[in-house]
Structure formats: structure tokens, C-alpha cells
CSV table of N, CA and C and ligand atoms in Angstrom, one decimal:
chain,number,residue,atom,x,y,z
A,1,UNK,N,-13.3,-2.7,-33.5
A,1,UNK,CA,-14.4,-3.2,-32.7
A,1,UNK,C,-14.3,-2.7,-31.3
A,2,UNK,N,-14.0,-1.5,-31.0
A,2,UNK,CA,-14.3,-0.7,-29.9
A,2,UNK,C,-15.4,-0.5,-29.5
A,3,UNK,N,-15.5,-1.1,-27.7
A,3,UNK,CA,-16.7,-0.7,-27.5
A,3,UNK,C,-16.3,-0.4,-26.2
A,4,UNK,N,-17.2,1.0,-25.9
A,4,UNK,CA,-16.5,1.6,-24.4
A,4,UNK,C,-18.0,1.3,-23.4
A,5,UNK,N,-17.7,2.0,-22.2
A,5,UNK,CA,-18.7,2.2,-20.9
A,5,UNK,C,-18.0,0.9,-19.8
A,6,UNK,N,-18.5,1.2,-18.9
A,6,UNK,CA,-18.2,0.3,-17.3
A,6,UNK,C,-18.3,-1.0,-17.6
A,7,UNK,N,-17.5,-2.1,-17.6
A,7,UNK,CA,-17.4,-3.5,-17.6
A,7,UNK,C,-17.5,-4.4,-18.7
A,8,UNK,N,-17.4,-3.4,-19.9
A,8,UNK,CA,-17.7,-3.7,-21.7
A,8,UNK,C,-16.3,-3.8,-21.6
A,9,UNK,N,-16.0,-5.1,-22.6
A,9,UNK,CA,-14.6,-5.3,-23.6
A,9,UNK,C,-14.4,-4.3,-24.5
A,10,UNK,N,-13.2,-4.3,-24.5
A,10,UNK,CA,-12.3,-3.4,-26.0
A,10,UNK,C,-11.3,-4.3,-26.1
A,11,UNK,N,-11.2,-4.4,-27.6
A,11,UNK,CA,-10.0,-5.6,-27.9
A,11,UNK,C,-8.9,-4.5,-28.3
A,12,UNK,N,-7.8,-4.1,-28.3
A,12,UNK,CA,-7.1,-3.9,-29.0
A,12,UNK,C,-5.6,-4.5,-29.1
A,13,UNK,N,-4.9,-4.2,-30.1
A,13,UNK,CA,-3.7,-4.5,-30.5
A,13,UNK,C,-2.3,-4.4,-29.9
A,14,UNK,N,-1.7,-4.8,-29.2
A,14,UNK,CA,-0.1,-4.5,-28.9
A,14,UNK,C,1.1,-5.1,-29.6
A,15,UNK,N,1.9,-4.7,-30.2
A,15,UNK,CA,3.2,-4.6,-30.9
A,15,UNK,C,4.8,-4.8,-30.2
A,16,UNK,N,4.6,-5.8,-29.2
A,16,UNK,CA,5.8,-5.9,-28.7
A,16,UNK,C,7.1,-6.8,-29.1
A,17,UNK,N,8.4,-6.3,-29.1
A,17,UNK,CA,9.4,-7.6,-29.6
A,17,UNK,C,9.7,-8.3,-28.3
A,18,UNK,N,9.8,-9.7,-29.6
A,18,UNK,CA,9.8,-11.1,-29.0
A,18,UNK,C,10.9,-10.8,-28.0
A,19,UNK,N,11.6,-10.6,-27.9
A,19,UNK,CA,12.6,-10.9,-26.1
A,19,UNK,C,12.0,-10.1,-25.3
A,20,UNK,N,11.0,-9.4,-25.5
A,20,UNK,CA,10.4,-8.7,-24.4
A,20,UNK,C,9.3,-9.8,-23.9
A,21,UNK,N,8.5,-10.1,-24.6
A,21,UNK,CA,7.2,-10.6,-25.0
A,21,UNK,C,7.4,-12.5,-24.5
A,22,UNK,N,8.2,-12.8,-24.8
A,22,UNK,CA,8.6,-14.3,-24.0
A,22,UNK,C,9.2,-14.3,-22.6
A,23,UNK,N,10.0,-13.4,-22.0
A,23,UNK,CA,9.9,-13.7,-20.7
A,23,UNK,C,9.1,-13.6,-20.2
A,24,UNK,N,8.2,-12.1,-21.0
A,24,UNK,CA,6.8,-11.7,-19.9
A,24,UNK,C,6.2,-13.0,-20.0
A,25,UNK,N,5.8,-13.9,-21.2
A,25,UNK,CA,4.9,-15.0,-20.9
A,25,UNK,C,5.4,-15.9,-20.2
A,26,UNK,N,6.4,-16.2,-19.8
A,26,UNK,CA,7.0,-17.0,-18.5
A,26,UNK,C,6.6,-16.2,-17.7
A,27,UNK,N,7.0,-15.2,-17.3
A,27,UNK,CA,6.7,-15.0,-15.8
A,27,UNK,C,4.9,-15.5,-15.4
A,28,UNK,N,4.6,-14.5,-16.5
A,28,UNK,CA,2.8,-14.9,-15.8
A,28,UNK,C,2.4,-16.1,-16.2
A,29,UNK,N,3.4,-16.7,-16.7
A,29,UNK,CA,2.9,-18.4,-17.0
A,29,UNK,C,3.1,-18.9,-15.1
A,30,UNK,N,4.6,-18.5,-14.8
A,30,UNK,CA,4.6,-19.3,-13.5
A,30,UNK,C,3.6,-19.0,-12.3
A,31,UNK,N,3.6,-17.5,-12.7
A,31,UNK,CA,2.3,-16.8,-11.6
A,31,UNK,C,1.1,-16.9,-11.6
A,32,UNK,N,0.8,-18.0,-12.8
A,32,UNK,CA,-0.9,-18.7,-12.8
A,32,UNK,C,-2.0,-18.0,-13.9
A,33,UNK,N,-0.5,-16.6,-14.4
A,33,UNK,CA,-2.7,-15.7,-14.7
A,33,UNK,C,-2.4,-16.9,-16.2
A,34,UNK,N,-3.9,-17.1,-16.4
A,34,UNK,CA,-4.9,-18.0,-17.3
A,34,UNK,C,-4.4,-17.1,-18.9
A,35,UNK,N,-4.0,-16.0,-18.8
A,35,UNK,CA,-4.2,-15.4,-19.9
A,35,UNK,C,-2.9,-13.8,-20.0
A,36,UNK,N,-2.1,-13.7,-21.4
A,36,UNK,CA,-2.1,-12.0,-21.1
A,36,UNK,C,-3.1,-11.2,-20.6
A,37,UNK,N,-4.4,-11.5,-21.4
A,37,UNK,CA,-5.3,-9.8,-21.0
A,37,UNK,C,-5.1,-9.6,-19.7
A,38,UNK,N,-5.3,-11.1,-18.8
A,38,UNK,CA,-5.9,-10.6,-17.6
A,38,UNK,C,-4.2,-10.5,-16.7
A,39,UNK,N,-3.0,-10.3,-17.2
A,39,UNK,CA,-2.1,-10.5,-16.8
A,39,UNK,C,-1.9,-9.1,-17.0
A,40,UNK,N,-2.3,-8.3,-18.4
A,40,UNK,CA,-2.1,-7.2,-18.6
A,40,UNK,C,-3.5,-5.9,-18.2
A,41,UNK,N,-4.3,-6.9,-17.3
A,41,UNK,CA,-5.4,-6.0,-16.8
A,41,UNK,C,-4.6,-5.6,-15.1
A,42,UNK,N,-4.1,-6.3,-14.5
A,42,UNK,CA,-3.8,-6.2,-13.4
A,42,UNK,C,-2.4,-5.2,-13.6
A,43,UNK,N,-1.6,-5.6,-14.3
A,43,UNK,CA,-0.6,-4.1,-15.1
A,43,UNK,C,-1.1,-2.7,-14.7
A,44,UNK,N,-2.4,-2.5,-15.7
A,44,UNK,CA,-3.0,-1.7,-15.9
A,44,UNK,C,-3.6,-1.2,-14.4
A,45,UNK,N,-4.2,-1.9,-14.1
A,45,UNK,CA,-4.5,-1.7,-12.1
A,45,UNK,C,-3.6,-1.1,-11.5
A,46,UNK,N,-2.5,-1.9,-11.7
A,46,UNK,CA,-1.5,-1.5,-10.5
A,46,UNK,C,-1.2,0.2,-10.7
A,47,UNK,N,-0.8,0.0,-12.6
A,47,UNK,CA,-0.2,1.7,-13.2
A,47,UNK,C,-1.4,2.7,-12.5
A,48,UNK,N,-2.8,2.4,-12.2
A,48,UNK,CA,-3.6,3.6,-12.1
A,48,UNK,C,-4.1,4.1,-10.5
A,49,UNK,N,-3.6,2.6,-9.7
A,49,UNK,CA,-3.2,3.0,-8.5
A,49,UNK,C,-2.1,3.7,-7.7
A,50,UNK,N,-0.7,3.1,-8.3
A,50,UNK,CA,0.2,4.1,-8.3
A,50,UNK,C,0.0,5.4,-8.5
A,51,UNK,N,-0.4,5.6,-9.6
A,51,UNK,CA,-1.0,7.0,-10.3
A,51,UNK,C,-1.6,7.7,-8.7
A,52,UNK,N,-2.5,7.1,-8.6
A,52,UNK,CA,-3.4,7.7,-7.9
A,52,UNK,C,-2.8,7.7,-6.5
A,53,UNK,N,-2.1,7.1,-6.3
A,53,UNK,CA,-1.1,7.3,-4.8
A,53,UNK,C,0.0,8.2,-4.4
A,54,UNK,N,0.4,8.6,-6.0
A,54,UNK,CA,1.4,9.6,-6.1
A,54,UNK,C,0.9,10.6,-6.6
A,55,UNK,N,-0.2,11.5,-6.7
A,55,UNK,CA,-1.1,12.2,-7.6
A,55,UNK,C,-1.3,13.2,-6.7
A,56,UNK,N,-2.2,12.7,-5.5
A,56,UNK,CA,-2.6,13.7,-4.3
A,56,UNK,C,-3.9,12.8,-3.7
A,57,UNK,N,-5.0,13.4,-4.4
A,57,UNK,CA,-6.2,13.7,-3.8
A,57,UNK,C,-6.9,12.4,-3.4
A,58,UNK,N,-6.7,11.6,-4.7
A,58,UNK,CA,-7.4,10.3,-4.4
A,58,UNK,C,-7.7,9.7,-3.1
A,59,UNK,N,-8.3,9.1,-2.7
A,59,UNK,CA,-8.3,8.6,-1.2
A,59,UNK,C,-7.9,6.9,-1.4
A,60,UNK,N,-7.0,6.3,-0.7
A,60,UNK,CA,-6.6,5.5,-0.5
A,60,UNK,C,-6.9,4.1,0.7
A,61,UNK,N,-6.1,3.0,0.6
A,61,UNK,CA,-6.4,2.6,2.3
A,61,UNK,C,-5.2,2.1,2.0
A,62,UNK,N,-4.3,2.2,3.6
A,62,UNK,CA,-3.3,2.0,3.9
A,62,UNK,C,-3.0,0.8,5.3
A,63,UNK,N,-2.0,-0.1,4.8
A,63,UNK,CA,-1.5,-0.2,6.3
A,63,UNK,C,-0.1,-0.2,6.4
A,64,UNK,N,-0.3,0.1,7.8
A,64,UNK,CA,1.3,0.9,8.5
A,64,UNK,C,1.8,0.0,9.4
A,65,UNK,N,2.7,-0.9,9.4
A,65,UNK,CA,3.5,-2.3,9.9
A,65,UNK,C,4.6,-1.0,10.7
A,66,UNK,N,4.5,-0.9,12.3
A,66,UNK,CA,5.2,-0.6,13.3
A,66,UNK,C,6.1,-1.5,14.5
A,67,UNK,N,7.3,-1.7,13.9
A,67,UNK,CA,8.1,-2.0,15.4
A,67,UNK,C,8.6,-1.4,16.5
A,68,UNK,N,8.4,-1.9,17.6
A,68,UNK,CA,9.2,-1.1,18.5
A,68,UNK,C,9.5,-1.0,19.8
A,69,UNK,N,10.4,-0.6,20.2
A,69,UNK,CA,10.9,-0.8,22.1
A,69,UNK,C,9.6,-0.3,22.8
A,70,UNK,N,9.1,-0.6,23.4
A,70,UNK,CA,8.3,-0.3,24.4
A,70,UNK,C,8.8,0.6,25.3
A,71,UNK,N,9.8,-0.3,25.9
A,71,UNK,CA,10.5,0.4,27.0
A,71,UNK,C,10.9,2.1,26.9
A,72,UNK,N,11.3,2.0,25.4
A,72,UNK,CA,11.7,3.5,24.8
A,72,UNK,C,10.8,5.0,25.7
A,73,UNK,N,11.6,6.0,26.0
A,73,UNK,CA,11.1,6.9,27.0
A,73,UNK,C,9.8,7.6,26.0
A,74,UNK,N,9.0,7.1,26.9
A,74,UNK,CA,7.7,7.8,26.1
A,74,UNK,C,6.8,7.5,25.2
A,75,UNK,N,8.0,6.5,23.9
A,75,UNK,CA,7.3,6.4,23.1
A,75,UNK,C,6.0,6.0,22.7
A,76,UNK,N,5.3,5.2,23.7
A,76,UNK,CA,4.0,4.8,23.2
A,76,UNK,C,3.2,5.9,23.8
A,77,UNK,N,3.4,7.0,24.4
A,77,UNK,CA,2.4,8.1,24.6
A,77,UNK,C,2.7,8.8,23.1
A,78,UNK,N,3.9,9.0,22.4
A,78,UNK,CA,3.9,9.8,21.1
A,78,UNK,C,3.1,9.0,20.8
A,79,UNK,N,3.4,7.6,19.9
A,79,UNK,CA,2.5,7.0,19.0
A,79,UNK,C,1.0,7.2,19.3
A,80,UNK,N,1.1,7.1,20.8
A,80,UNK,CA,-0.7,7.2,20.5
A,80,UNK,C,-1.5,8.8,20.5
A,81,UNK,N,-0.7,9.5,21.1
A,81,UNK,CA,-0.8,11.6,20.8
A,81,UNK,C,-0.7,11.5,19.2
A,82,UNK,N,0.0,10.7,19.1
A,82,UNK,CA,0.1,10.9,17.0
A,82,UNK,C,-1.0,10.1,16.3
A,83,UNK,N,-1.5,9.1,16.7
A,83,UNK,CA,-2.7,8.9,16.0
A,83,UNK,C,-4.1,9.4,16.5
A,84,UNK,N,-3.9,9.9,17.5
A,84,UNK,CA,-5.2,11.0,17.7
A,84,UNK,C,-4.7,11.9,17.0
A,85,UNK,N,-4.0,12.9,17.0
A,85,UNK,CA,-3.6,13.9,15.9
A,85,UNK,C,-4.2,13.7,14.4
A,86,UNK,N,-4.1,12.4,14.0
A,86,UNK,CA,-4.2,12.0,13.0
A,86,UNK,C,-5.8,11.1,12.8
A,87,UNK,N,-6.5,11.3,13.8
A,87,UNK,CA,-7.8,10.3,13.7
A,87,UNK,C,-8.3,10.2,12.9
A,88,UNK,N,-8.5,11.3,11.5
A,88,UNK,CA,-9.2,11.1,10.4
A,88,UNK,C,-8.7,10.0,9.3
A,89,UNK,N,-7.2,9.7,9.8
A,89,UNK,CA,-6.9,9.0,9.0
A,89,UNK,C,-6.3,7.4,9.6
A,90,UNK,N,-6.7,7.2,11.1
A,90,UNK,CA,-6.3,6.0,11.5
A,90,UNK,C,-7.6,5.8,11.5
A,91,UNK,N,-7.9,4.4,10.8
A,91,UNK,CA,-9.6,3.9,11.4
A,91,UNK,C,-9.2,2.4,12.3
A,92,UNK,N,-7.8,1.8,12.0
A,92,UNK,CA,-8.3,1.0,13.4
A,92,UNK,C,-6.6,0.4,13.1
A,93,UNK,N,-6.3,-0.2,14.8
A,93,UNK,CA,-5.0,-0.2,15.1
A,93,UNK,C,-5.0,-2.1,15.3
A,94,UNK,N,-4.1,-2.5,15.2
A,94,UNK,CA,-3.6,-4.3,15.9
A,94,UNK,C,-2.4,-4.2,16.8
A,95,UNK,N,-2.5,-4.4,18.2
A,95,UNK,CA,-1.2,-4.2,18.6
A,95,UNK,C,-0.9,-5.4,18.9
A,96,UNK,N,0.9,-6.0,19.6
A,96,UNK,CA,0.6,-7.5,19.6
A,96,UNK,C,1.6,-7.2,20.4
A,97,UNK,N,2.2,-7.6,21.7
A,97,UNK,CA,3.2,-7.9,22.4
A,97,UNK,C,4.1,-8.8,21.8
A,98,UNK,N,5.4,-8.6,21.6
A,98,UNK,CA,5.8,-9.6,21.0
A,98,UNK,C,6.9,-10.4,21.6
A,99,UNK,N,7.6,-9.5,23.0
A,99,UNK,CA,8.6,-10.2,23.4
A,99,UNK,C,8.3,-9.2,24.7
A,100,UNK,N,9.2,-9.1,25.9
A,100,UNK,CA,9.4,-8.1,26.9
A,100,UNK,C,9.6,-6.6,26.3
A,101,UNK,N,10.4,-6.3,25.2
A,101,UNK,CA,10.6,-5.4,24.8
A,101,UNK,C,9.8,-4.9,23.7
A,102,UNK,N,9.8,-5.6,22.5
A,102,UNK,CA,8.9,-5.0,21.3
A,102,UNK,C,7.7,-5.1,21.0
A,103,UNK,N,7.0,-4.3,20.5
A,103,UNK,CA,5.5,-4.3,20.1
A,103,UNK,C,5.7,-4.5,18.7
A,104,UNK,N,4.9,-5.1,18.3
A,104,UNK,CA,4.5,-4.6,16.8
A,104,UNK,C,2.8,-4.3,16.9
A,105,UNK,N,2.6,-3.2,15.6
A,105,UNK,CA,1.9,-2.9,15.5
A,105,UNK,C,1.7,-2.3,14.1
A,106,UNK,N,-0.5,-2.7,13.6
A,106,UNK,CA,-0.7,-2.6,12.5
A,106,UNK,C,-1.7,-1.4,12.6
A,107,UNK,N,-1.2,-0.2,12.0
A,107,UNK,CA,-2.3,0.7,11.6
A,107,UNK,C,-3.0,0.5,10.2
A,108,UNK,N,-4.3,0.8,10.1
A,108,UNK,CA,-5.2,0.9,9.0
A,108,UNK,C,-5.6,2.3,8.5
A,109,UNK,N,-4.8,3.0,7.4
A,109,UNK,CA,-5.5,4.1,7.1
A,109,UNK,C,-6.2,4.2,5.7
A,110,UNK,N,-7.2,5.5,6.4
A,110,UNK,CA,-7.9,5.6,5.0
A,110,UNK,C,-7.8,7.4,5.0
A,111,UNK,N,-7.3,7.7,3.5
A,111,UNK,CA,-7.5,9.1,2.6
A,111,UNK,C,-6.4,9.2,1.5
A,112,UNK,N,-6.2,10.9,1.5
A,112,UNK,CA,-5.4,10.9,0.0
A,112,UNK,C,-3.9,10.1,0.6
A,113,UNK,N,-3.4,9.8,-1.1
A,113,UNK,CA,-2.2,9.2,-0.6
A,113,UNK,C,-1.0,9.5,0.4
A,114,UNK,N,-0.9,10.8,-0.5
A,114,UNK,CA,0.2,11.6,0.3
A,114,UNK,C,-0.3,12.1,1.9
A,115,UNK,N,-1.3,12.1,2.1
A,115,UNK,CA,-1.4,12.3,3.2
A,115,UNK,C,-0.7,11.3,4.4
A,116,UNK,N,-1.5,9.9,3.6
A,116,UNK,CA,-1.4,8.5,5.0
A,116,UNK,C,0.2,8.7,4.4
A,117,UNK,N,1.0,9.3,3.4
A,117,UNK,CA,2.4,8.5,3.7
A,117,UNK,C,2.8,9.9,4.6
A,118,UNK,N,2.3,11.2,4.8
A,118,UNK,CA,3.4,11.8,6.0
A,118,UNK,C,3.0,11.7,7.3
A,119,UNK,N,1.6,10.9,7.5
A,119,UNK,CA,0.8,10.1,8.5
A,119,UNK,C,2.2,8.7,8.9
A,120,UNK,N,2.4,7.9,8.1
A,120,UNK,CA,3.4,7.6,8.8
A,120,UNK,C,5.1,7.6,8.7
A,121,UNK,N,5.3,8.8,8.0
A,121,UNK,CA,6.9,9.1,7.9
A,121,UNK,C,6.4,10.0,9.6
A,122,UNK,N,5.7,10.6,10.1
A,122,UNK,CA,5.9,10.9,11.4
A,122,UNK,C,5.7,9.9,12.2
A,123,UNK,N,4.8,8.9,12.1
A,123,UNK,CA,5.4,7.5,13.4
A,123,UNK,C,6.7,6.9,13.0
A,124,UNK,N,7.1,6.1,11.6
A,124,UNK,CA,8.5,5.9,11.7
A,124,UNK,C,9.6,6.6,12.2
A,125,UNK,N,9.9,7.7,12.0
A,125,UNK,CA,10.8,9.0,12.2
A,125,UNK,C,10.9,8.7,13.7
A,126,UNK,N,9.8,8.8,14.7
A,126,UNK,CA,10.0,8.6,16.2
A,126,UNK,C,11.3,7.9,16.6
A,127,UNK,N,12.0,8.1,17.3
A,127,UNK,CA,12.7,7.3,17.9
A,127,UNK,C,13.0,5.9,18.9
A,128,UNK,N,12.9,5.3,18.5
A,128,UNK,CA,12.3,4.0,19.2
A,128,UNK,C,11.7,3.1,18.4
A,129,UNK,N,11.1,3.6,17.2
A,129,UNK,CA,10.6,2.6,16.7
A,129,UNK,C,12.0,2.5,15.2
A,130,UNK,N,11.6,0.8,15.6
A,130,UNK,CA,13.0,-0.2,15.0
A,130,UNK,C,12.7,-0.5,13.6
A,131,UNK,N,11.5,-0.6,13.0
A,131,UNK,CA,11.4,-0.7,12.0
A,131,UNK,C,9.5,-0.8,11.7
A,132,UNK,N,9.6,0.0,10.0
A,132,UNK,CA,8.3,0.1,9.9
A,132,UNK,C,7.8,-0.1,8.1
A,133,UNK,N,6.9,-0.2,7.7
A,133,UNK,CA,6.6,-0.2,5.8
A,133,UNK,C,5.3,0.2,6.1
A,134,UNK,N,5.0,0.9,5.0
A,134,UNK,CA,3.7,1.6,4.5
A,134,UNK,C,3.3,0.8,3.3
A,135,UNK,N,2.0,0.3,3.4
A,135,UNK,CA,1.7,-0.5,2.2
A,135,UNK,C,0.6,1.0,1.2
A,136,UNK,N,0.4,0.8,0.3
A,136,UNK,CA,-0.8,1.7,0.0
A,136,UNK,C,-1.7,1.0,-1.0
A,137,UNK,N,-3.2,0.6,-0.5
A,137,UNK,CA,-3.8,-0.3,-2.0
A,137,UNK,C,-5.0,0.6,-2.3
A,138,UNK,N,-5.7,0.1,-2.9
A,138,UNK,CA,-6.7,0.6,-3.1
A,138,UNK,C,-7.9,0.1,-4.2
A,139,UNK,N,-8.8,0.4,-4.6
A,139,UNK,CA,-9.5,-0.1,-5.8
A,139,UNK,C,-10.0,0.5,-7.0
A,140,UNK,N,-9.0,0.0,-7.7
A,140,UNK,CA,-8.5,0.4,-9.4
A,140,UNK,C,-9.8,0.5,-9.9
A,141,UNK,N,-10.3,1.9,-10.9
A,141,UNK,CA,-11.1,2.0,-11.4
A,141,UNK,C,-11.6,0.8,-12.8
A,142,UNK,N,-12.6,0.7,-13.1
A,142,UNK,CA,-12.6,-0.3,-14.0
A,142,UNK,C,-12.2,-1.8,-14.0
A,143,UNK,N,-12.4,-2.3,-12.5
A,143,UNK,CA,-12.7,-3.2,-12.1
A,143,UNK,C,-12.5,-3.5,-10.9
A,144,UNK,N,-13.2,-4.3,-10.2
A,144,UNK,CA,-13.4,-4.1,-8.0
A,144,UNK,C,-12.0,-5.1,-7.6
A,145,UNK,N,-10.8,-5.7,-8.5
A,145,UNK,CA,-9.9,-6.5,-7.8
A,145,UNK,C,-9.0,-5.3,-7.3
A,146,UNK,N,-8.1,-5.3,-5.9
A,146,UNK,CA,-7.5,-4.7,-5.5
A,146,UNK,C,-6.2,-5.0,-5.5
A,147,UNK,N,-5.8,-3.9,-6.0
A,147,UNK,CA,-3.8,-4.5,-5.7
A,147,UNK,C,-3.1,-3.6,-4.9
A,148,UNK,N,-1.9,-4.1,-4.4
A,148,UNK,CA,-1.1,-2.7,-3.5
A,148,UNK,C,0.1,-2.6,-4.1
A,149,UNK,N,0.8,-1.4,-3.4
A,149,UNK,CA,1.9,-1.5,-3.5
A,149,UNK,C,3.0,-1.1,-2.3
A,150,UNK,N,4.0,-1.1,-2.3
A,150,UNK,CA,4.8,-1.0,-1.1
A,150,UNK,C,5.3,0.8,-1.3
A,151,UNK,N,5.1,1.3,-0.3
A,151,UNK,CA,4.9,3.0,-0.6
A,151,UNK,C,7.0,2.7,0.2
A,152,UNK,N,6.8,2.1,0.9
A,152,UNK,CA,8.1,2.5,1.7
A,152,UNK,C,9.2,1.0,1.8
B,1,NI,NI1,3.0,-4.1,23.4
């Protein structure tokens, strides 16, 4: 009873052994999903985002969690020479003062995956900044819920 095209069900079959198959229903028992399918739709999401994060071309959206000395010689002229460098792929920044010394700061990018990750393996890498993660999400074909994943 296969039926294909955009937002049509397909039922099919999976064959998994029970010690596999009982803890997975614990887990997404405690994590709320209502159901396998939809426990194993979001699976499916996540595998074709990855996919597509580690692939190339796809275009992505990213955010880039930046710590860092202020004080550090220079550094906030690099950071910001580096996201002009990069304008096609910063579309918008959060900065926050956080103490005398550190900033933190949220970039928003958007394009292929590998791009936004050497977009920010060059602001991490800077010296001065204390710590940083790349998220990468995006929206999984064959259905509009979005998942991420942690690139770094
Ligand atoms: Ni600041």
C-alpha cells in the first residue's frame, strides 16, 4: 500500500530485535513523541540534514555562539574585517556585554554547509576568543519541522 508524492503516507515495515526496539521505546516514551512513526520521522530529518550539512552545496542556516576578551589586541577589529569578508554568509549578529572583559556573541548564517563551518573555524581559530559552537539546522525535505545539529 505504497503511495508516494509531497505529504502522502507510505506505511512500511521494519524488522528490528527486541533489545534494540525496547529501549528505543523508552527513550521516546520519556521524550513525549505520541508515536514511533513520528519518533522515526524526526530520525529520518535529522539523517537528511546531516546529509546535507556534510555533502556541500545545500544551503543551510547556522548559528555561531562566540566568546571572548575584548580587551584582546585587536580582536574585535578581526571579528568584524571577518564578517565583512564573509557578508554573504553573516545575515545578522547579537552582541552582549557580559562582564568588563567578555563579549559574547551570536552570528546567524545562511548557505552551503561547509561553507558557514570554515566561516567560523576562522572566527574560532582567532586568538582571543575563549570559546565558541557552530550549530547547523535547517529544513528537512518532506516535511517543514526543523532540527539541528551541533557541527562543533
Ligand atoms: Ni562587548
Amino acid at each position: 500500500m505504497s503511495r508516494s508524492g509531497d505529504g502522502e503516507l507510505q506505511r512500511f515495515g521494519v524488522s528490528l530485535e527486541t533489545d534494540l526496539l525496547a529501549p528505543f521505546d523508552r527513550s521516546i516514551g520519556e521524550l513525549g513523541y505520541p508515536s514511533r512513526s513520528a519518533a522515526i520521522r524526526d530520525l529520518i530529518r535529522a539523517h537528511l540534514i546531516e546529509r546535507d550539512a556534510t555533502t556541500g552545496e545545500a544551503q543551510m542556516l547556522g548559528t555561531l555562539t562566540l566568546v571572548y576578551d575584548h580587551h584582546k589586541r585587536a580582536l574585535s577589529e578581526r571579528l568584524i574585517d571577518l564578517q565583512h569578508d564573509h557578508h554573504e554568509r553573516v545575515i545578522s549578529t547579537l552582541h552582549v556585554h557580559l562582564d568588563e572583559h567578555f563579549c559574547l556573541e551570536v552570528l546567524v548564517l545562511k548557505g552551503p554547509g561547509v561553507r558557514l563551518r570554515e566561516t567560523a573555524d576562522r572566527l574560532l581559530s582567532l586568538e582571543g576568543v575563549e570559546h565558541g559552537q557552530l550549530t547547523l539546522t535547517g529544513v528537512a525535505k518532506g516535511g517543514s519541522r526543523c532540527t539541528s545539529r551541533r557541527a562543533r
